[in-house]
């Protein structure tokens, strides 16, 4: 927020307004209209742009306090806004900002309260500009499956196979820059000329080339700065201090090389081969560190479901483990929603603003590696190495630059590696470039479309809500849950449409819940479409449209809570039950099961594999017996389905 651009007399009042927006949930009368709870930090940043227009208008008329704005002034300001040469949506935002400031009047000191009972008689900016408000739709495009899966796979490869070599080279580079590398101990206490003589003698004895760099005219010249670092001289030395020292280098007769290596060890492999055939040089190291950071961001942001700003603001030591459940946690600060408010019981956490996310092991591994790259408190500082104008103590890397880093990482992978068929490892997304806000939208789309994805999402965020409530006295990330509701609604409608189409084409269904399956699909398939303008509408529509049919691995569950065998098994073991099937506890005798032709095809493939295991003479006898028992069970299911299919009349 650049307050220097505001009129001086209005800086303090408007700072007070913005502080109230940051610290307090949206007042009820405004929340009912907009559906907002607690404004995102980025939203407040945008609000300052609208406030600046109001401030400049007030300053032009000699108004120095918000408390001076009466209904007459607001009518004049509305006329001013409506005559501006800007899009209608901008005019609406400018007027709605005034309404927002008034909504916070009870939380502001008297000089900051508008002198009106209701701006423009309670009308909203939509009505004032006389343009109907379009339904709010999430227009963020998802990343194509081929692109996202390849990007995540190569990010994990970067973390596991390539990253350790880059981190080791970066550690060596930092030690050389800070004169703390073991190889520099022999130069301690020597003047620069003696250091140079000793370095040249050692290089001649070991057959080592001197560091060089290419000049603009293409000539390879001595890299004096790197040479000085190798001799243990700090950042205050930029070049050799005398002509005699340059003569010593020339007289040594040592060759120059652009590829002066920091380390000769390349331990990482890709498909059984070293990921590169030459050591890492200082010239390419900054880019490699940037690519490693980009890969780490992809892993952390995508696999956790964090918003980009929440991921970028993670700090050193953010990894944690729940002492009761053993779940891996990522502790950070939410950027939006009720979870951004301080904890009611602040003693439950060292940081009252901290909120946890449940994550998987690669996220912890990525952060552990990123913490090796910088001593700064932020996991994603604005730059590595020497300090910049934007210090890492107060700023983090921006979403713009991290998106640039990800693009560079993809280009580097595609340039240096190829697939077995000669294609690029990470195909381009057909929609547009990869900006980081697309990760969260893509994850919500993919998670509910995976086998048992709906169940996994429900369990994952059920755990998270319980943990946050009991252990941290906070709230779950409701914004992420909203994304899941929308994606689940789309998925359910797609699945019902596919099931109905296959039934019409003659797909056979067998099992105890066959009639219930057909009834639910027929009832749900009658849905003809409806405009959805909010998440709550989506939830209500999902309740009516969802037939509660879950396609699993070789079977389909027509979920009925009271008769579910998996639920009874969990209750018998003293485990809590969920209102969703648990395939790990599925029983073949459950009356909720049906088998479609698609399921039987999967069972036939599994039968073939199990038969090979049962007949494997080298396998231990208990494993062979177990495979044989599974073959018998699955064969019975397949035979019953085929017999029922032959006996059932074919629809014309």
XYZ file of C-alpha atoms in Angstrom:
652
model
C 0.000 0.000 0.000
C 1.688 3.180 -1.205
C 0.361 5.776 1.213
C 2.666 8.474 -0.164
C 0.280 8.742 -3.115
C -2.627 9.728 -0.836
C -3.406 13.287 0.307
C -1.494 13.828 3.568
C -4.541 14.833 5.624
C -6.396 11.615 4.757
C -3.571 9.090 5.226
C -4.214 8.427 8.934
C -8.042 8.121 8.625
C -7.758 5.707 5.702
C -5.039 3.701 7.452
C -7.457 3.371 10.364
C -10.143 2.077 7.982
C -7.797 -0.482 6.440
C -6.691 -1.675 9.881
C -10.327 -2.298 10.769
C -10.776 -4.274 7.522
C -7.769 -6.397 8.458
C -8.677 -6.996 12.084
C -12.431 -7.602 12.031
C -14.914 -9.795 10.135
C -17.280 -8.053 7.758
C -20.217 -6.598 9.770
C -23.416 -8.598 9.509
C -25.404 -6.068 7.485
C -22.752 -6.022 4.763
C -21.969 -9.757 4.956
C -25.606 -10.610 4.195
C -25.384 -8.605 0.976
C -21.978 -9.811 -0.237
C -21.524 -13.194 1.444
C -18.068 -12.117 2.669
C -16.729 -13.187 6.084
C -13.242 -11.842 6.562
C -11.671 -9.932 3.702
C -8.575 -11.390 2.084
C -5.403 -9.341 2.401
C -5.255 -8.967 -1.370
C -8.859 -7.703 -1.399
C -7.933 -5.018 1.139
C -4.967 -4.061 -1.019
C -7.317 -3.575 -3.978
C -9.686 -1.597 -1.748
C -6.958 1.001 -1.137
C -6.978 1.775 -4.869
C -10.675 2.593 -4.634
C -10.124 4.609 -1.448
C -7.462 6.656 -3.215
C -10.034 7.862 -5.776
C -12.303 8.925 -2.905
C -9.397 10.629 -1.089
C -8.334 12.639 -4.138
C -11.936 13.724 -4.736
C -12.231 14.849 -1.094
C -8.894 16.709 -1.166
C -9.948 18.575 -4.308
C -12.961 19.885 -2.365
C -11.078 20.683 0.834
C -12.497 17.772 2.856
C -9.928 16.383 5.326
C -12.029 13.967 7.418
C -14.303 11.060 6.535
C -16.698 12.365 9.151
C -17.372 15.384 6.939
C -18.968 13.286 4.195
C -22.728 13.891 4.235
C -25.455 12.599 1.970
C -25.027 15.696 -0.203
C -21.301 14.975 -0.614
C -21.969 11.314 -1.404
C -24.470 12.272 -4.103
C -21.820 14.499 -5.654
C -19.250 11.709 -5.431
C -21.651 9.283 -7.118
C -22.113 11.749 -9.976
C -18.329 12.068 -10.222
C -17.846 8.291 -10.364
C -20.560 7.781 -12.965
C -18.885 10.311 -15.268
C -15.441 8.658 -15.042
C -14.045 7.098 -18.192
C -13.613 3.587 -16.762
C -15.403 0.213 -17.000
C -18.736 -0.239 -15.264
C -17.297 -2.835 -12.898
C -14.747 -0.264 -11.711
C -17.506 2.272 -11.021
C -19.428 -0.341 -9.074
C -16.356 -1.132 -6.967
C -15.722 2.536 -6.220
C -19.256 3.009 -4.894
C -19.342 -0.307 -3.026
C -16.132 0.711 -1.231
C -17.988 3.655 0.313
C -20.735 1.244 1.428
C -18.074 -1.035 2.945
C -16.468 1.813 4.904
C -19.864 2.756 6.303
C -20.537 -0.862 7.310
C -17.469 -0.687 9.613
C -18.567 2.577 11.257
C -19.119 0.981 14.709
C -15.514 -0.257 14.672
C -14.033 3.132 13.721
C -13.343 6.260 15.782
C -15.801 9.121 15.377
C -13.699 11.181 12.881
C -13.609 8.188 10.531
C -17.376 7.594 10.465
C -19.384 8.851 7.499
C -21.938 11.496 8.446
C -24.857 9.531 7.017
C -27.199 6.851 8.304
C -26.962 4.899 5.040
C -25.050 5.874 1.877
C -27.476 6.558 -0.982
C -30.407 5.289 1.015
C -28.964 1.795 1.389
C -28.561 1.180 -2.327
C -25.634 -0.934 -3.488
C -23.131 -0.061 -6.168
C -24.899 -2.488 -8.502
C -28.118 -0.493 -8.305
C -26.372 2.873 -8.476
C -24.641 2.089 -11.768
C -27.899 0.490 -12.985
C -26.195 -2.622 -14.286
C -27.331 -6.076 -13.109
C -24.633 -7.998 -11.314
C -23.511 -11.079 -13.196
C -23.436 -14.396 -11.311
C -20.123 -15.013 -9.584
C -18.360 -17.850 -11.358
C -14.904 -19.196 -10.706
C -13.255 -18.421 -14.040
C -9.810 -19.653 -13.051
C -8.951 -22.285 -15.688
C -7.783 -25.669 -14.518
C -4.409 -26.990 -15.614
C -4.648 -29.834 -18.120
C -4.126 -33.286 -16.612
C -1.177 -34.119 -18.888
C 0.607 -30.896 -17.923
C -0.119 -31.036 -14.185
C 0.782 -34.677 -13.719
C 4.056 -34.272 -15.626
C 4.903 -31.059 -13.752
C 4.281 -32.699 -10.382
C 6.233 -35.823 -11.357
C 9.271 -33.793 -12.460
C 9.019 -31.603 -9.376
C 9.245 -34.743 -7.252
C 12.190 -35.942 -9.337
C 13.827 -32.563 -8.830
C 13.325 -32.943 -5.086
C 14.498 -36.537 -4.765
C 17.118 -37.031 -7.502
C 18.466 -33.674 -8.676
C 17.870 -31.357 -5.722
C 20.459 -32.835 -3.316
C 23.266 -32.236 -5.841
C 22.134 -28.623 -6.370
C 21.866 -28.057 -2.632
C 25.389 -29.421 -2.090
C 26.804 -27.191 -4.836
C 24.947 -24.182 -3.420
C 26.307 -24.907 0.055
C 29.831 -25.032 -1.361
C 29.242 -21.805 -3.270
C 27.979 -20.038 -0.161
C 30.976 -21.208 1.855
C 33.335 -19.886 -0.816
C 31.496 -16.564 -0.848
C 31.704 -16.305 2.937
C 35.370 -17.468 3.126
C 34.403 -20.446 5.289
C 35.145 -23.307 2.887
C 37.824 -25.796 4.100
C 39.859 -25.225 0.920
C 40.336 -21.556 1.900
C 41.936 -22.315 5.261
C 45.413 -22.382 3.676
C 45.063 -18.696 2.723
C 44.164 -17.353 6.183
C 46.451 -14.487 7.260
C 48.269 -14.180 3.927
C 48.336 -10.946 1.895
C 46.661 -11.031 -1.475
C 49.890 -11.480 -3.481
C 50.987 -14.504 -1.445
C 47.487 -15.956 -1.673
C 47.597 -15.648 -5.447
C 51.059 -17.256 -5.676
C 49.961 -20.171 -3.510
C 46.708 -20.637 -5.442
C 48.525 -20.676 -8.801
C 51.136 -23.130 -7.507
C 48.492 -25.505 -6.189
C 46.495 -25.247 -9.436
C 49.604 -26.010 -11.527
C 50.436 -29.022 -9.361
C 46.885 -30.401 -9.539
C 46.344 -29.554 -13.220
C 43.342 -27.287 -12.476
C 42.174 -24.592 -14.896
C 41.449 -21.041 -13.732
C 37.883 -19.604 -13.721
C 37.037 -17.633 -16.833
C 34.076 -15.761 -18.274
C 33.099 -14.759 -21.788
C 33.359 -11.026 -22.561
C 30.822 -9.264 -24.811
C 33.285 -9.544 -27.724
C 33.390 -13.330 -27.281
C 36.900 -13.516 -25.812
C 37.374 -15.816 -22.806
C 38.969 -13.733 -20.023
C 39.974 -14.365 -16.429
C 37.051 -14.201 -13.976
C 38.878 -12.141 -11.364
C 35.958 -11.948 -8.945
C 35.556 -15.744 -8.765
C 39.325 -16.125 -8.410
C 39.328 -13.757 -5.437
C 36.501 -15.705 -3.779
C 38.413 -18.943 -4.204
C 41.346 -17.338 -2.387
C 39.123 -16.471 0.586
C 38.670 -12.739 -0.108
C 35.250 -11.217 0.639
C 32.752 -9.119 -1.317
C 34.866 -5.957 -0.971
C 37.318 -7.387 -3.522
C 36.042 -7.211 -7.095
C 39.229 -7.480 -9.161
C 42.970 -8.015 -8.828
C 44.590 -4.919 -7.343
C 47.715 -4.569 -9.513
C 49.154 -5.235 -12.945
C 51.822 -7.440 -11.335
C 49.138 -9.820 -10.039
C 47.710 -10.129 -13.541
C 51.200 -10.826 -14.862
C 51.544 -13.640 -12.303
C 48.381 -15.220 -13.681
C 49.604 -14.865 -17.280
C 53.048 -16.258 -16.433
C 51.517 -19.338 -14.769
C 50.387 -20.560 -18.181
C 47.254 -22.122 -16.677
C 44.272 -22.480 -19.034
C 40.922 -20.756 -18.509
C 37.523 -22.460 -18.411
C 33.950 -21.201 -18.293
C 32.916 -24.413 -16.557
C 34.828 -23.970 -13.342
C 33.230 -26.664 -11.196
C 32.070 -26.217 -7.627
C 31.925 -29.958 -7.045
C 32.747 -33.017 -9.087
C 30.097 -35.209 -7.467
C 26.871 -35.837 -9.413
C 25.057 -38.481 -7.383
C 21.491 -38.084 -8.633
C 20.233 -40.330 -11.411
C 17.321 -40.247 -13.863
C 16.270 -43.691 -15.119
C 19.511 -45.182 -13.832
C 21.825 -42.614 -15.439
C 23.419 -39.479 -13.898
C 21.151 -36.493 -14.498
C 24.102 -34.592 -16.042
C 27.544 -35.551 -17.349
C 29.486 -32.534 -16.021
C 29.855 -30.757 -12.676
C 27.779 -27.749 -11.671
C 29.430 -24.385 -12.386
C 28.956 -21.069 -10.543
C 27.464 -19.452 -13.653
C 24.542 -21.881 -13.890
C 24.036 -22.412 -10.163
C 21.682 -19.418 -9.507
C 19.274 -20.639 -12.174
C 19.404 -24.205 -10.844
C 18.587 -22.946 -7.341
C 15.704 -20.959 -8.792
C 14.389 -24.060 -10.584
C 14.737 -26.136 -7.423
C 12.765 -23.509 -5.514
C 10.067 -23.553 -8.206
C 9.801 -27.356 -7.965
C 9.542 -27.085 -4.186
C 6.768 -24.524 -4.513
C 4.809 -26.784 -6.875
C 5.018 -29.644 -4.370
C 4.144 -27.530 -1.328
C 1.356 -25.479 -2.920
C -0.299 -28.198 -4.993
C -0.146 -31.134 -2.565
C -1.308 -29.070 0.418
C -4.123 -27.058 -1.180
C -2.690 -23.784 0.178
C -3.429 -20.534 -1.575
C -0.326 -19.146 -3.337
C 0.096 -16.326 -0.818
C -0.236 -18.736 2.094
C 2.453 -20.993 0.638
C 4.828 -18.121 -0.137
C 4.574 -16.817 3.432
C 5.578 -20.088 5.092
C 8.424 -19.664 7.560
C 11.308 -21.792 8.721
C 10.152 -24.478 11.131
C 6.625 -24.644 9.690
C 6.668 -28.471 9.555
C 5.089 -30.211 12.520
C 3.552 -33.546 13.508
C 0.388 -34.105 15.485
C 1.454 -35.809 18.744
C -1.787 -37.800 19.009
C -2.453 -39.002 15.459
C 1.002 -38.765 13.894
C -0.396 -36.744 10.978
C 2.052 -34.458 9.198
C 1.197 -30.786 9.565
C 2.143 -27.564 7.859
C 1.692 -24.573 10.157
C 1.221 -21.195 8.512
C -1.142 -18.254 8.310
C -4.345 -18.212 6.346
C -4.832 -15.394 3.889
C -8.613 -15.492 3.750
C -11.687 -16.529 5.694
C -12.455 -16.878 9.380
C -9.226 -18.839 9.869
C -7.358 -15.531 9.515
C -8.667 -14.276 12.866
C -6.531 -14.803 16.033
C -7.242 -17.874 18.110
C -9.702 -17.457 20.941
C -7.462 -19.594 23.159
C -4.126 -18.115 22.168
C -2.272 -20.243 24.716
C -2.893 -23.306 22.537
C -0.298 -22.125 20.019
C 2.950 -20.185 20.135
C 1.623 -18.008 17.323
C -2.056 -17.068 17.816
C -2.373 -16.470 14.062
C -1.037 -19.916 13.089
C -3.287 -22.439 11.348
C -2.442 -26.042 10.366
C -2.855 -27.985 7.147
C -2.628 -31.786 7.006
C -0.081 -32.752 4.330
C 1.862 -35.706 2.951
C 5.534 -36.601 3.314
C 6.801 -34.996 0.043
C 5.661 -31.598 1.341
C 7.809 -31.983 4.465
C 10.722 -33.243 2.347
C 10.462 -30.253 -0.012
C 10.492 -27.754 2.854
C 13.438 -29.508 4.502
C 15.443 -29.146 1.290
C 14.381 -25.521 0.758
C 15.482 -24.674 4.293
C 18.994 -25.774 3.320
C 19.154 -23.107 0.613
C 18.773 -20.029 2.812
C 19.232 -19.051 6.470
C 16.407 -16.527 6.204
C 13.169 -17.019 8.160
C 11.087 -17.278 4.975
C 10.993 -20.497 2.948
C 10.608 -18.493 -0.274
C 12.741 -15.328 0.112
C 12.771 -12.752 -2.699
C 16.305 -13.737 -3.703
C 19.126 -16.074 -2.732
C 22.684 -15.097 -1.958
C 23.479 -11.418 -1.427
C 20.802 -9.136 0.123
C 18.462 -7.243 -2.185
C 16.433 -4.078 -1.786
C 13.464 -6.227 -0.732
C 14.849 -7.948 2.356
C 13.730 -11.480 3.077
C 12.942 -10.530 6.663
C 9.981 -8.383 5.593
C 9.042 -9.598 2.111
C 8.599 -12.891 0.352
C 8.884 -13.841 -3.294
C 5.887 -12.564 -5.237
C 3.433 -14.720 -7.155
C 4.582 -13.074 -10.400
C 8.203 -14.115 -9.962
C 7.423 -17.600 -8.659
C 5.290 -18.124 -11.782
C 8.258 -16.971 -13.863
C 10.435 -19.462 -11.984
C 8.008 -22.308 -12.715
C 8.015 -21.389 -16.403
C 11.824 -21.411 -16.394
C 11.826 -24.771 -14.618
C 9.537 -26.282 -17.274
C 11.702 -24.892 -20.104
C 14.858 -26.252 -18.440
C 13.347 -29.730 -18.031
C 12.091 -29.795 -21.627
C 15.471 -28.617 -22.941
C 17.630 -31.079 -21.003
C 15.458 -34.200 -20.909
C 13.301 -36.093 -23.393
C 10.716 -38.838 -23.094
C 11.110 -42.326 -24.534
C 9.197 -41.319 -27.665
C 11.284 -38.167 -28.148
C 8.637 -35.752 -26.867
C 8.905 -33.054 -24.226
C 8.611 -34.269 -20.611
C 6.190 -31.496 -19.569
C 3.700 -30.655 -22.349
C 2.397 -27.103 -22.568
C -0.998 -26.324 -21.120
C -3.423 -25.684 -23.995
C -5.314 -22.918 -22.155
C -2.680 -20.399 -21.071
C 0.549 -20.042 -19.124
C 0.785 -21.556 -15.657
C 0.051 -18.962 -13.001
C 0.048 -20.167 -9.423
C -3.608 -19.447 -8.634
C -4.517 -22.321 -10.971
C -2.997 -24.975 -8.659
C -5.736 -24.823 -6.038
C -8.502 -24.936 -8.632
C -6.826 -27.875 -10.382
C -6.387 -29.889 -7.180
C -10.065 -29.481 -6.291
C -10.952 -30.726 -9.776
C -8.656 -33.756 -9.725
C -9.188 -34.976 -6.182
C -12.893 -35.670 -6.604
C -12.349 -37.449 -9.923
C -9.845 -39.972 -8.635
C -11.021 -43.430 -7.577
C -12.519 -42.948 -4.106
C -11.623 -39.261 -4.425
C -14.856 -38.057 -2.855
C -14.249 -40.307 0.134
C -10.615 -39.240 0.403
C -11.557 -35.563 0.302
C -14.239 -36.023 2.937
C -11.897 -37.920 5.257
C -9.009 -35.510 4.719
C -10.965 -32.401 5.538
C -12.902 -34.122 8.276
C -9.586 -34.775 10.010
C -8.505 -31.220 9.410
C -11.671 -29.686 10.834
C -11.441 -31.869 13.954
C -7.780 -31.093 14.451
C -8.186 -27.359 14.025
C -11.179 -27.253 16.351
C -9.757 -29.396 19.151
C -6.037 -28.748 18.963
C -5.858 -25.192 17.724
C -9.337 -23.765 18.512
C -9.676 -22.421 14.971
C -11.738 -23.046 11.875
C -11.186 -25.150 8.791
C -10.370 -23.582 5.449
C -13.932 -23.007 4.298
C -12.810 -21.480 1.015
C -11.169 -24.757 0.022
C -14.298 -26.647 1.046
C -16.295 -24.330 -1.235
C -14.038 -25.297 -4.141
C -14.623 -28.968 -3.362
C -18.409 -28.496 -3.306
C -18.397 -26.971 -6.796
C -16.089 -29.642 -8.177
C -18.064 -32.425 -6.508
C -21.320 -31.120 -7.997
C -19.802 -31.085 -11.485
C -18.373 -34.577 -10.982
C -21.629 -36.047 -9.672
C -23.575 -34.660 -12.629
C -20.988 -36.042 -15.082
C -20.989 -39.445 -13.384
C -24.794 -39.703 -13.295
C -24.961 -38.788 -16.971
C -22.431 -41.481 -17.842
C -24.189 -44.124 -15.723
C -27.556 -43.342 -17.302
C -26.130 -43.428 -20.823
C -24.506 -46.811 -20.232
C -27.697 -48.238 -18.751
C -29.609 -47.065 -21.822
C -26.997 -48.735 -24.045
C -27.585 -52.058 -22.258
C -24.902 -52.190 -19.575
C -25.739 -55.060 -17.243
C -25.763 -54.635 -13.468
C -25.751 -57.446 -10.910
C -25.625 -57.671 -7.146
C -28.010 -57.223 -4.212
C -28.500 -53.456 -4.727
C -29.218 -53.646 -8.467
C -32.759 -52.287 -8.368
C -31.806 -49.477 -5.972
C -28.915 -48.518 -8.290
C -31.194 -48.292 -11.323
C -33.822 -46.335 -9.385
C -31.359 -43.752 -8.082
C -29.715 -43.255 -11.482
C -33.089 -42.842 -13.174
C -34.235 -40.276 -10.608
C -30.986 -38.283 -10.677
C -30.641 -38.333 -14.454
C -33.829 -36.286 -14.795
C -31.873 -33.157 -13.768
C -31.973 -30.704 -16.693
C -29.626 -28.013 -15.389
C -29.835 -24.915 -13.208
C -27.924 -21.655 -12.854
C -25.758 -21.720 -9.713
C -24.890 -18.314 -8.249
C -23.338 -19.296 -4.918
C -21.768 -22.095 -2.935
C -24.834 -22.546 -0.723
C -26.933 -23.064 -3.849
C -24.419 -25.662 -4.969
C -24.689 -27.496 -1.655
C -28.478 -27.632 -1.854
C -28.364 -28.730 -5.481
C -25.767 -31.389 -4.658
C -28.044 -32.767 -1.929
C -30.840 -33.313 -4.465
C -28.698 -34.378 -7.431
C -26.279 -36.777 -5.700
C -27.562 -40.396 -5.913
C -24.886 -41.442 -3.372
C -23.468 -44.020 -5.783
C -19.730 -44.571 -5.427
C -17.717 -46.351 -8.111
C -14.759 -48.148 -6.563
C -12.105 -50.619 -7.631
C -14.007 -53.472 -9.278
C -17.275 -52.740 -7.474
C -19.916 -50.041 -7.000
C -21.441 -49.037 -3.656
C -25.061 -47.858 -3.542
C -24.552 -46.254 -0.154
C -27.150 -46.788 2.537
C -25.789 -46.015 5.966
C -27.980 -48.394 7.950
C -27.065 -51.517 5.924
C -23.403 -50.774 5.149
C -21.129 -53.663 6.159
C -18.034 -51.408 6.267
C -19.729 -49.129 8.810
C -20.740 -52.073 10.990
C -17.170 -53.420 10.888
C -15.728 -50.079 12.014
C -18.244 -49.741 14.828
C -17.420 -53.290 15.974
C -13.751 -52.289 16.247
C -14.613 -49.151 18.199
C -13.737 -46.827 15.316
C -15.782 -43.738 14.418
C -18.023 -44.143 11.402
C -18.445 -41.722 8.517
C -21.464 -41.207 6.324
C -19.506 -42.518 3.350
C -18.210 -45.943 2.252
C -14.782 -47.152 3.332
C -13.408 -49.511 0.687
C -10.655 -50.762 2.990
C -13.404 -52.307 5.157
C -15.624 -53.451 2.278
C -17.243 -56.906 2.627
C -18.309 -59.018 -0.357
C -21.533 -59.894 1.524
C -22.644 -56.247 1.825
C -26.153 -55.647 0.511
C -25.121 -52.213 -0.826
C -22.913 -53.694 -3.573
C -23.569 -53.889 -7.282
C -21.306 -54.846 -10.168
C -21.470 -53.121 -13.541
C -19.867 -54.409 -16.733
C -17.089 -51.874 -16.075
C -16.475 -53.397 -12.646
C -16.404 -56.920 -14.048
C -13.812 -55.883 -16.625
C -11.581 -54.666 -13.785
C -12.158 -57.909 -11.875
C -11.139 -59.970 -14.915
C -7.856 -58.079 -15.126
C -7.258 -58.645 -11.421
C -8.160 -62.328 -11.795
C -5.456 -62.779 -14.405
C -2.803 -61.308 -12.096
C -3.976 -63.268 -9.064
C -3.994 -66.510 -11.057
C -0.349 -65.967 -11.986
C 0.495 -65.339 -8.320
C -1.376 -68.469 -7.209
C 0.551 -70.608 -9.728
C 3.951 -69.032 -9.052
C 6.195 -71.879 -7.746
C 8.741 -69.398 -6.378
C 6.229 -67.553 -4.195
C 5.839 -68.536 -0.501
C 2.987 -70.964 0.107
C 0.929 -68.560 2.311
C 0.935 -65.959 -0.458
C -0.064 -68.570 -3.031
C -2.923 -69.757 -0.809
C -4.110 -66.187 -0.291
C -4.060 -65.497 -4.039
C -5.937 -68.757 -4.703
C -8.661 -67.796 -2.211
C -9.043 -64.404 -3.850
C -9.260 -66.072 -7.269
C -12.117 -68.269 -6.033
C -14.046 -65.297 -4.606
C -13.638 -63.114 -7.662
C -14.416 -65.975 -10.054
C -17.733 -66.529 -8.285
C -18.633 -62.844 -8.617
C -17.750 -62.796 -12.332
C -19.675 -66.017 -13.052
C -22.802 -64.745 -11.273
C -22.675 -61.516 -13.258
C -22.282 -63.367 -16.564
C -25.103 -65.810 -15.765
C -27.446 -63.006 -14.774
C -26.518 -61.116 -17.933
C -27.431 -64.113 -20.106
C -30.721 -64.668 -18.322
C -31.894 -61.030 -18.299
C -34.011 -59.921 -21.284
C -32.341 -57.506 -23.680
C -33.980 -54.122 -24.069
C -34.893 -53.186 -27.631
